[in-house]
């Protein structure tokens, strides 16, 4: 690994000049866990900042990655080089810190500013010696996330979400005293971008991403950024189909099932967010009927604006939002069609309307598997995958185009899109391209004649 080689060369030159270089943070933790990491962070002790820059310049092009935080890097590498520093909060934002670099700071004092003991371990680059001032090895072996210092930990509210994503990714428990600190922290000033980043790590890397939300629940911090998700708590479901409990519990089970299917998804992060939001509409659509039955008719419709609202709390990514809303709108249809063995025309139209039919099938799989009831019927997915291939073959057929309509004497306008969509529907029903064009033109002529007659009568 190039970063490790560069760190070794840096450490050798720093040692020659009387200093020491240590691996720090996640790369030490991951190495002890046997997890491969691409990002390498080192801290340099006993060397003045200007001299460190000179040494680094002999290894490559120096990049100011965080000058105010004393962080440098080498161009085209994942090696970050920092100097020991003191930090004190100056405001409520994540970046509001007063930082002072001190090359002669002790390793114990420098590591005290870190979040969790498992992230505060250091390893001498040359000797491999581990410095563990805060019991990180013990907590790593026990699978516990514990804060380093009670007075500095609350200074960075993002640590609430870091605790949640680390717990999800590594299967760690959060120490009770750390949970207590998290409950007291105010996270409202955090940027949604930083929260989205921590959530994404859990959604993309955890076997059970539901743990991320479980920690937010335990720390009373699910409402600030996930109110639409929190609203699912206590919403009942028909126990015949959902013996697992309320809609929130079902959603968390679906999320964990989606994590198993994540490697197959075309858009893994988008797919996971669709799983998270798929049943938001039940918060509004659920009713208890006079006979005691629990229903949630039209929840795929009522869920669309809720999904859009939840996503906009986290991101402005228009493509992501469109994907999630589209998945929410269609998530019930694949399994329903598979169970009823719908005709090819119906499944062709479903997949043609979907923003990502491959992921829609996976979402339907996760939804059906996210229950404590019957095990998932693999036949459902086999049927849908067969029909997906049928749709691909049908979609490859020559279709009526806008140019065909122009050649027929029509002027391009708002109605073109509707006519082309109608033409695809007819083609998917097995009608030839020539007859499809004739029928679309005939329907257009009928509409024009009706509009003219209505205009004359008025």
Short mmCIF file of C-alpha atoms in Angstrom, two decimals:
data_model
loop_
_atom_site.label_atom_id
_atom_site.label_comp_id
_atom_site.label_asym_id
_atom_site.label_seq_id
_atom_site.Cartn_x
_atom_site.Cartn_y
_atom_site.Cartn_z
CA UNK A 1 0.00 0.00 0.00
CA UNK A 2 1.50 3.27 -1.14
CA UNK A 3 0.25 5.24 1.89
CA UNK A 4 1.94 2.84 4.32
CA UNK A 5 5.20 3.09 2.41
CA UNK A 6 5.05 6.90 2.46
CA UNK A 7 4.24 6.89 6.18
CA UNK A 8 7.30 4.72 6.78
CA UNK A 9 9.57 7.03 4.80
CA UNK A 10 8.16 10.06 6.63
CA UNK A 11 8.61 8.36 10.01
CA UNK A 12 12.21 7.43 9.25
CA UNK A 13 13.18 11.01 8.34
CA UNK A 14 11.26 12.47 11.30
CA UNK A 15 12.98 10.02 13.65
CA UNK A 16 16.36 11.01 12.20
CA UNK A 17 15.54 14.59 13.21
CA UNK A 18 14.40 13.63 16.71
CA UNK A 19 10.64 13.25 16.28
CA UNK A 20 8.10 10.39 16.19
CA UNK A 21 5.27 9.50 13.83
CA UNK A 22 2.21 7.50 14.91
CA UNK A 23 -0.69 5.97 13.07
CA UNK A 24 -3.85 7.35 14.68
CA UNK A 25 -7.61 7.04 14.60
CA UNK A 26 -9.56 4.57 12.52
CA UNK A 27 -6.61 3.00 10.75
CA UNK A 28 -5.26 1.70 14.09
CA UNK A 29 -8.69 0.43 15.11
CA UNK A 30 -9.25 -1.24 11.75
CA UNK A 31 -5.83 -2.87 11.77
CA UNK A 32 -6.54 -4.39 15.20
CA UNK A 33 -9.90 -5.63 13.88
CA UNK A 34 -8.38 -7.07 10.72
CA UNK A 35 -10.38 -4.66 8.57
CA UNK A 36 -8.83 -3.19 5.44
CA UNK A 37 -8.84 0.59 5.27
CA UNK A 38 -7.80 2.89 2.43
CA UNK A 39 -7.42 6.05 4.54
CA UNK A 40 -4.22 6.37 6.58
CA UNK A 41 -3.89 9.07 9.26
CA UNK A 42 -0.64 9.85 11.04
CA UNK A 43 0.37 12.38 13.69
CA UNK A 44 3.87 13.83 13.83
CA UNK A 45 5.47 14.74 17.17
CA UNK A 46 8.60 16.74 17.98
CA UNK A 47 8.93 18.50 14.60
CA UNK A 48 8.06 22.14 13.91
CA UNK A 49 5.29 22.71 11.31
CA UNK A 50 7.59 24.41 8.81
CA UNK A 51 10.14 21.59 9.05
CA UNK A 52 7.41 18.98 8.65
CA UNK A 53 6.28 20.62 5.44
CA UNK A 54 9.85 20.55 4.13
CA UNK A 55 10.14 16.84 4.88
CA UNK A 56 6.80 16.11 3.23
CA UNK A 57 7.78 18.06 0.12
CA UNK A 58 10.59 15.55 -0.48
CA UNK A 59 7.97 12.78 -0.69
CA UNK A 60 5.53 14.48 -3.05
CA UNK A 61 3.32 17.50 -3.64
CA UNK A 62 2.07 18.86 -0.32
CA UNK A 63 -1.65 19.64 -0.09
CA UNK A 64 -3.28 21.87 2.53
CA UNK A 65 -6.12 19.59 3.57
CA UNK A 66 -6.99 21.46 6.74
CA UNK A 67 -4.49 24.19 7.35
CA UNK A 68 -6.39 25.63 10.32
CA UNK A 69 -6.40 22.19 11.91
CA UNK A 70 -2.75 21.47 11.16
CA UNK A 71 -3.57 18.76 8.59
CA UNK A 72 -1.51 18.21 5.44
CA UNK A 73 -1.62 15.56 2.78
CA UNK A 74 0.29 14.37 -0.27
CA UNK A 75 -1.33 14.81 -3.65
CA UNK A 76 -3.04 11.72 -5.11
CA UNK A 77 -2.78 9.76 -1.86
CA UNK A 78 -5.08 8.87 1.04
CA UNK A 79 -2.42 9.81 3.57
CA UNK A 80 -3.32 12.58 6.01
CA UNK A 81 -0.53 14.06 8.11
CA UNK A 82 -1.48 16.00 11.24
CA UNK A 83 0.34 17.62 14.11
CA UNK A 84 -0.81 17.26 17.72
CA UNK A 85 -3.22 20.01 18.66
CA UNK A 86 -5.47 21.42 21.33
CA UNK A 87 -9.09 22.25 20.53
CA UNK A 88 -11.77 24.29 22.28
CA UNK A 89 -15.32 24.98 21.09
CA UNK A 90 -16.17 28.53 20.02
CA UNK A 91 -19.67 28.05 18.61
CA UNK A 92 -22.48 25.59 17.93
CA UNK A 93 -21.46 24.48 14.44
CA UNK A 94 -19.36 21.39 13.77
CA UNK A 95 -16.45 23.53 12.57
CA UNK A 96 -16.57 26.06 15.40
CA UNK A 97 -13.32 25.18 17.17
CA UNK A 98 -10.27 27.16 18.22
CA UNK A 99 -7.28 25.01 17.29
CA UNK A 100 -3.67 25.43 18.35
CA UNK A 101 -0.91 23.16 17.04
CA UNK A 102 1.72 22.04 19.54
CA UNK A 103 4.42 19.64 18.24
CA UNK A 104 5.58 19.02 21.81
CA UNK A 105 2.19 18.01 23.20
CA UNK A 106 2.21 14.62 24.93
CA UNK A 107 0.54 11.71 23.14
CA UNK A 108 -1.85 11.28 26.07
CA UNK A 109 -3.01 14.91 25.95
CA UNK A 110 -3.28 14.90 22.16
CA UNK A 111 -5.35 11.70 22.10
CA UNK A 112 -7.67 13.05 24.78
CA UNK A 113 -9.53 15.15 22.18
CA UNK A 114 -10.66 12.05 20.26
CA UNK A 115 -14.20 10.73 20.46
CA UNK A 116 -14.09 7.06 21.48
CA UNK A 117 -11.43 4.99 23.20
CA UNK A 118 -11.26 2.60 20.23
CA UNK A 119 -10.37 5.59 18.04
CA UNK A 120 -7.82 7.04 20.47
CA UNK A 121 -5.21 4.29 20.12
CA UNK A 122 -1.89 5.16 18.46
CA UNK A 123 0.74 2.97 16.81
CA UNK A 124 4.37 3.88 16.24
CA UNK A 125 4.90 3.73 12.48
CA UNK A 126 8.43 2.34 12.79
CA UNK A 127 8.22 -0.01 15.77
CA UNK A 128 4.57 -1.00 15.73
CA UNK A 129 4.27 -0.17 19.43
CA UNK A 130 0.68 0.54 20.52
CA UNK A 131 -0.02 3.49 22.78
CA UNK A 132 -3.35 2.96 24.52
CA UNK A 133 -3.86 5.72 27.06
CA UNK A 134 -7.64 5.31 27.37
CA UNK A 135 -8.35 1.56 27.34
CA UNK A 136 -9.19 1.28 23.66
CA UNK A 137 -7.89 -2.27 23.32
CA UNK A 138 -10.04 -3.42 26.19
CA UNK A 139 -13.13 -1.79 24.72
CA UNK A 140 -12.32 -3.09 21.24
CA UNK A 141 -12.14 -6.65 22.53
CA UNK A 142 -15.39 -6.17 24.46
CA UNK A 143 -17.13 -4.50 21.51
CA UNK A 144 -17.91 -1.31 23.42
CA UNK A 145 -18.00 2.31 22.28
CA UNK A 146 -16.95 4.51 25.17
CA UNK A 147 -16.12 8.22 25.14
CA UNK A 148 -12.59 9.31 25.96
CA UNK A 149 -13.30 12.36 28.12
CA UNK A 150 -16.61 13.51 29.56
CA UNK A 151 -15.67 17.20 29.33
CA UNK A 152 -14.54 17.22 25.68
CA UNK A 153 -16.85 14.61 24.12
CA UNK A 154 -20.00 16.81 24.20
CA UNK A 155 -18.21 19.63 22.39
CA UNK A 156 -18.91 17.97 19.05
CA UNK A 157 -22.59 17.05 18.62
CA UNK A 158 -21.82 15.01 15.49
CA UNK A 159 -20.47 12.36 17.85
CA UNK A 160 -24.04 11.29 18.57
CA UNK A 161 -24.38 10.18 14.95
CA UNK A 162 -20.85 8.79 14.87
CA UNK A 163 -21.73 6.62 17.86
CA UNK A 164 -24.82 5.41 15.98
CA UNK A 165 -22.94 4.56 12.77
CA UNK A 166 -20.01 2.89 14.55
CA UNK A 167 -22.43 0.79 16.60
CA UNK A 168 -24.22 -0.25 13.39
CA UNK A 169 -21.07 -0.92 11.34
CA UNK A 170 -19.12 -2.85 13.96
CA UNK A 171 -21.90 -4.37 16.03
CA UNK A 172 -20.67 -2.53 19.12
CA UNK A 173 -22.69 -1.59 22.18
CA UNK A 174 -22.55 2.01 23.33
CA UNK A 175 -21.49 2.34 26.97
CA UNK A 176 -24.34 3.51 29.24
CA UNK A 177 -22.38 6.56 30.39
CA UNK A 178 -21.73 7.52 26.76
CA UNK A 179 -25.43 7.18 25.96
CA UNK A 180 -26.12 9.48 28.90
CA UNK A 181 -23.76 12.11 27.50
CA UNK A 182 -25.34 11.83 24.07
CA UNK A 183 -28.80 12.43 25.50
CA UNK A 184 -27.65 15.76 26.91
CA UNK A 185 -26.16 17.01 23.63
CA UNK A 186 -27.96 19.46 21.34
CA UNK A 187 -27.69 18.26 17.72
CA UNK A 188 -29.99 20.84 16.10
CA UNK A 189 -27.16 23.04 14.80
CA UNK A 190 -25.54 20.17 12.88
CA UNK A 191 -25.56 20.47 9.11
CA UNK A 192 -27.70 17.93 7.31
CA UNK A 193 -24.69 17.10 5.11
CA UNK A 194 -22.73 15.81 8.10
CA UNK A 195 -25.68 13.81 9.41
CA UNK A 196 -26.28 12.39 5.93
CA UNK A 197 -22.63 11.32 5.73
CA UNK A 198 -22.77 9.40 9.01
CA UNK A 199 -26.11 7.80 8.10
CA UNK A 200 -24.76 6.77 4.69
CA UNK A 201 -21.86 4.91 6.30
CA UNK A 202 -24.31 2.89 8.35
CA UNK A 203 -26.62 2.23 5.41
CA UNK A 204 -23.79 1.13 3.11
CA UNK A 205 -21.49 -0.71 5.51
CA UNK A 206 -23.54 -2.18 8.35
CA UNK A 207 -25.05 -5.67 8.34
CA UNK A 208 -27.84 -4.27 10.51
CA UNK A 209 -28.27 -0.59 9.69
CA UNK A 210 -31.34 -0.53 11.94
CA UNK A 211 -28.88 -0.22 14.85
CA UNK A 212 -28.12 3.33 13.68
CA UNK A 213 -31.72 4.32 14.34
CA UNK A 214 -31.88 2.26 17.51
CA UNK A 215 -29.05 4.34 18.99
CA UNK A 216 -30.75 7.57 17.92
CA UNK A 217 -33.87 6.34 19.70
CA UNK A 218 -31.95 5.49 22.86
CA UNK A 219 -30.33 8.91 22.91
CA UNK A 220 -33.62 10.71 22.13
CA UNK A 221 -32.22 12.17 18.90
CA UNK A 222 -34.35 10.59 16.19
CA UNK A 223 -36.79 13.49 15.95
CA UNK A 224 -34.38 16.24 14.91
CA UNK A 225 -33.54 14.77 11.49
CA UNK A 226 -35.93 11.80 11.08
CA UNK A 227 -39.40 12.92 12.25
CA UNK A 228 -41.19 11.08 9.43
CA UNK A 229 -39.44 7.85 10.43
CA UNK A 230 -40.16 8.46 14.12
CA UNK A 231 -43.85 8.95 13.28
CA UNK A 232 -44.07 5.23 12.41
CA UNK A 233 -43.60 4.25 16.04
CA UNK A 234 -46.83 2.90 17.47
CA UNK A 235 -48.65 2.77 14.10
CA UNK A 236 -50.38 -0.64 14.19
CA UNK A 237 -50.39 -3.27 11.46
CA UNK A 238 -52.58 -6.25 10.71
CA UNK A 239 -51.01 -8.99 12.85
CA UNK A 240 -52.03 -11.60 10.29
CA UNK A 241 -49.46 -10.17 7.88
CA UNK A 242 -47.20 -8.31 10.29
CA UNK A 243 -46.79 -10.23 13.56
CA UNK A 244 -43.57 -8.29 14.15
CA UNK A 245 -45.47 -5.30 15.49
CA UNK A 246 -45.81 -1.66 14.47
CA UNK A 247 -44.76 -0.02 11.22
CA UNK A 248 -41.50 1.26 12.72
CA UNK A 249 -40.46 -2.27 13.69
CA UNK A 250 -41.37 -3.53 10.22
CA UNK A 251 -39.36 -0.73 8.61
CA UNK A 252 -36.27 -1.61 10.63
CA UNK A 253 -36.60 -5.28 9.65
CA UNK A 254 -36.97 -4.29 5.99
CA UNK A 255 -33.89 -2.09 6.29
CA UNK A 256 -31.83 -5.01 7.58
CA UNK A 257 -33.20 -7.29 4.87
CA UNK A 258 -32.28 -4.65 2.29
CA UNK A 259 -28.71 -4.68 3.61
CA UNK A 260 -28.48 -8.35 2.59
CA UNK A 261 -29.59 -7.43 -0.94
CA UNK A 262 -27.50 -4.23 -1.11
CA UNK A 263 -24.62 -5.77 -3.16
CA UNK A 264 -27.09 -6.51 -5.96
CA UNK A 265 -28.58 -3.03 -6.11
CA UNK A 266 -27.88 -0.69 -9.02
CA UNK A 267 -27.93 2.28 -6.60
CA UNK A 268 -27.02 0.86 -3.17
CA UNK A 269 -27.43 4.05 -1.11
CA UNK A 270 -30.60 5.12 -2.92
CA UNK A 271 -31.97 1.59 -2.49
CA UNK A 272 -31.34 1.63 1.25
CA UNK A 273 -33.06 4.99 1.61
CA UNK A 274 -36.05 3.67 -0.34
CA UNK A 275 -36.25 0.76 2.11
CA UNK A 276 -36.16 3.25 4.98
CA UNK A 277 -39.00 5.33 3.51
CA UNK A 278 -41.15 2.71 1.80
CA UNK A 279 -43.99 2.65 4.35
CA UNK A 280 -44.02 6.27 5.53
CA UNK A 281 -47.54 6.64 4.16
CA UNK A 282 -48.91 4.26 6.78
CA UNK A 283 -48.59 7.01 9.37
CA UNK A 284 -51.50 8.76 7.63
CA UNK A 285 -53.29 5.90 5.88
CA UNK A 286 -53.65 3.37 8.70
CA UNK A 287 -57.16 2.86 10.09
CA UNK A 288 -58.78 0.43 12.48
CA UNK A 289 -62.05 -0.70 10.87
CA UNK A 290 -65.31 -1.28 12.76
CA UNK A 291 -64.66 -5.03 12.80
CA UNK A 292 -61.18 -4.50 14.28
CA UNK A 293 -59.25 -5.05 11.08
CA UNK A 294 -56.23 -2.78 10.56
CA UNK A 295 -55.84 -1.40 7.04
CA UNK A 296 -53.52 1.05 5.32
CA UNK A 297 -55.15 1.52 1.93
CA UNK A 298 -53.40 3.96 -0.42
CA UNK A 299 -50.31 4.24 1.78
CA UNK A 300 -48.10 4.08 -1.31
CA UNK A 301 -49.82 7.30 -2.44
CA UNK A 302 -49.84 9.11 0.91
CA UNK A 303 -46.22 8.07 1.43
CA UNK A 304 -44.85 9.96 -1.57
CA UNK A 305 -44.98 13.51 -0.13
CA UNK A 306 -43.77 12.21 3.23
CA UNK A 307 -40.80 10.50 1.58
CA UNK A 308 -39.99 13.67 -0.31
CA UNK A 309 -40.16 15.70 2.90
CA UNK A 310 -37.95 13.25 4.80
CA UNK A 311 -35.36 13.19 2.04
CA UNK A 312 -35.29 16.97 1.73
CA UNK A 313 -34.37 17.16 5.41
CA UNK A 314 -31.19 15.32 4.50
CA UNK A 315 -30.23 16.24 0.94
CA UNK A 316 -30.91 18.34 -2.16
CA UNK A 317 -29.91 15.49 -4.49
CA UNK A 318 -32.81 15.64 -6.95
CA UNK A 319 -32.01 12.27 -8.54
CA UNK A 320 -31.96 10.55 -5.14
CA UNK A 321 -35.25 12.15 -4.08
CA UNK A 322 -36.91 11.20 -7.36
CA UNK A 323 -35.68 7.62 -6.99
CA UNK A 324 -36.95 7.26 -3.41
CA UNK A 325 -40.37 8.79 -4.16
CA UNK A 326 -40.76 6.56 -7.23
CA UNK A 327 -39.86 3.46 -5.20
CA UNK A 328 -42.35 4.40 -2.48
CA UNK A 329 -45.06 4.85 -5.12
CA UNK A 330 -44.46 1.42 -6.68
CA UNK A 331 -43.21 -0.78 -3.84
CA UNK A 332 -46.48 -2.71 -3.38
CA UNK A 333 -47.00 -3.59 -7.03
CA UNK A 334 -44.29 -6.17 -7.83
CA UNK A 335 -45.28 -8.72 -5.18
CA UNK A 336 -48.99 -8.19 -5.90
CA UNK A 337 -48.37 -8.90 -9.59
CA UNK A 338 -46.22 -11.91 -8.79
CA UNK A 339 -48.85 -13.38 -6.47
CA UNK A 340 -51.60 -12.94 -9.07
CA UNK A 341 -49.35 -13.92 -12.02
CA UNK A 342 -50.33 -10.74 -13.85
CA UNK A 343 -50.22 -10.60 -17.62
CA UNK A 344 -47.06 -9.47 -19.33
CA UNK A 345 -48.56 -6.16 -20.36
CA UNK A 346 -48.97 -5.17 -16.68
CA UNK A 347 -45.46 -6.11 -15.63
CA UNK A 348 -44.01 -4.45 -18.73
CA UNK A 349 -45.79 -1.20 -17.89
CA UNK A 350 -44.70 -1.40 -14.25
CA UNK A 351 -41.04 -1.85 -15.10
CA UNK A 352 -41.20 0.73 -17.86
CA UNK A 353 -42.54 3.31 -15.41
CA UNK A 354 -40.03 2.49 -12.67
CA UNK A 355 -36.95 4.65 -12.22
CA UNK A 356 -34.94 1.45 -11.55
CA UNK A 357 -36.87 -1.80 -12.06
CA UNK A 358 -33.97 -3.97 -10.87
CA UNK A 359 -33.93 -2.23 -7.49
CA UNK A 360 -37.73 -2.19 -7.32
CA UNK A 361 -37.68 -6.00 -7.37
CA UNK A 362 -35.11 -6.01 -4.57
CA UNK A 363 -37.22 -3.58 -2.52
CA UNK A 364 -40.24 -5.83 -2.94
CA UNK A 365 -38.09 -8.76 -1.76
CA UNK A 366 -36.90 -6.86 1.33
CA UNK A 367 -40.45 -5.70 2.11
CA UNK A 368 -41.85 -9.24 1.98
CA UNK A 369 -38.94 -10.61 4.00
CA UNK A 370 -39.13 -7.87 6.64
CA UNK A 371 -41.69 -9.60 8.83
CA UNK A 372 -41.74 -12.14 11.62
CA UNK A 373 -44.32 -14.13 9.69
CA UNK A 374 -43.78 -16.62 6.89
CA UNK A 375 -40.32 -16.88 5.28
CA UNK A 376 -39.83 -15.11 1.98
CA UNK A 377 -41.13 -16.98 -1.06
CA UNK A 378 -38.22 -17.04 -3.52
CA UNK A 379 -40.71 -17.81 -6.27
CA UNK A 380 -41.87 -14.20 -6.16
CA UNK A 381 -38.48 -12.90 -7.19
CA UNK A 382 -38.02 -15.61 -9.83
CA UNK A 383 -41.32 -14.57 -11.42
CA UNK A 384 -40.36 -10.89 -11.34
CA UNK A 385 -36.89 -11.50 -12.76
CA UNK A 386 -38.39 -13.50 -15.63
CA UNK A 387 -40.80 -10.67 -16.31
CA UNK A 388 -37.96 -8.15 -16.07
CA UNK A 389 -36.18 -9.96 -18.88
CA UNK A 390 -39.44 -9.97 -20.86
CA UNK A 391 -39.72 -6.19 -20.37
CA UNK A 392 -36.15 -5.70 -21.59
CA UNK A 393 -36.91 -7.65 -24.75
CA UNK A 394 -40.17 -5.76 -25.28
CA UNK A 395 -38.52 -2.38 -24.64
CA UNK A 396 -35.95 -3.21 -27.33
CA UNK A 397 -38.66 -3.47 -29.99
CA UNK A 398 -38.92 -0.59 -32.50
CA UNK A 399 -41.14 2.02 -30.89
CA UNK A 400 -43.22 4.91 -32.23
CA UNK A 401 -41.13 8.06 -31.91
CA UNK A 402 -41.72 11.78 -31.93
CA UNK A 403 -40.36 11.89 -35.47
CA UNK A 404 -43.06 9.44 -36.55
CA UNK A 405 -45.70 11.85 -35.24
CA UNK A 406 -44.05 14.78 -37.00
CA UNK A 407 -43.87 12.80 -40.24
CA UNK A 408 -47.61 12.16 -39.83
CA UNK A 409 -48.19 15.93 -39.90
CA UNK A 410 -48.41 16.69 -36.18
CA UNK A 411 -46.74 19.71 -34.61
CA UNK A 412 -44.58 18.97 -31.53
CA UNK A 413 -46.29 20.04 -28.32
CA UNK A 414 -47.32 19.02 -24.82
CA UNK A 415 -49.41 16.14 -26.10
CA UNK A 416 -46.45 14.39 -27.70
CA UNK A 417 -45.26 12.85 -24.44
CA UNK A 418 -48.70 11.43 -23.69
CA UNK A 419 -49.00 10.02 -27.21
CA UNK A 420 -45.59 8.35 -27.09
CA UNK A 421 -46.42 6.86 -23.68
CA UNK A 422 -49.68 5.53 -25.13
CA UNK A 423 -47.76 4.07 -28.06
CA UNK A 424 -45.42 2.20 -25.68
CA UNK A 425 -48.45 0.84 -23.83
CA UNK A 426 -49.89 -0.49 -27.08
CA UNK A 427 -46.56 -1.99 -28.15
CA UNK A 428 -46.24 -3.72 -24.77
CA UNK A 429 -49.72 -5.18 -25.39
CA UNK A 430 -48.34 -6.87 -28.51
CA UNK A 431 -49.66 -4.53 -31.19
CA UNK A 432 -47.36 -3.99 -34.17
CA UNK A 433 -45.53 -0.72 -34.60
CA UNK A 434 -47.50 0.16 -37.73
CA UNK A 435 -50.88 -0.52 -36.11
CA UNK A 436 -49.78 1.27 -32.95
CA UNK A 437 -49.02 4.42 -34.95
CA UNK A 438 -52.39 4.19 -36.68
CA UNK A 439 -54.25 3.81 -33.39
CA UNK A 440 -52.39 6.66 -31.70
CA UNK A 441 -53.13 8.97 -34.64
CA UNK A 442 -56.77 7.87 -34.68
CA UNK A 443 -57.14 8.58 -30.94
CA UNK A 444 -55.51 11.97 -31.49
CA UNK A 445 -57.94 12.79 -34.29
CA UNK A 446 -60.90 11.79 -32.09
CA UNK A 447 -59.70 14.06 -29.28
CA UNK A 448 -59.22 16.98 -31.68
CA UNK A 449 -62.67 16.49 -33.18
CA UNK A 450 -64.26 16.33 -29.73
CA UNK A 451 -62.46 19.48 -28.63
CA UNK A 452 -63.59 21.30 -31.80
CA UNK A 453 -67.20 20.22 -31.27
CA UNK A 454 -67.17 21.28 -27.62
CA UNK A 455 -65.66 24.63 -28.63
CA UNK A 456 -68.36 25.21 -31.21
CA UNK A 457 -71.17 24.36 -28.78
CA UNK A 458 -69.83 26.75 -26.15
#
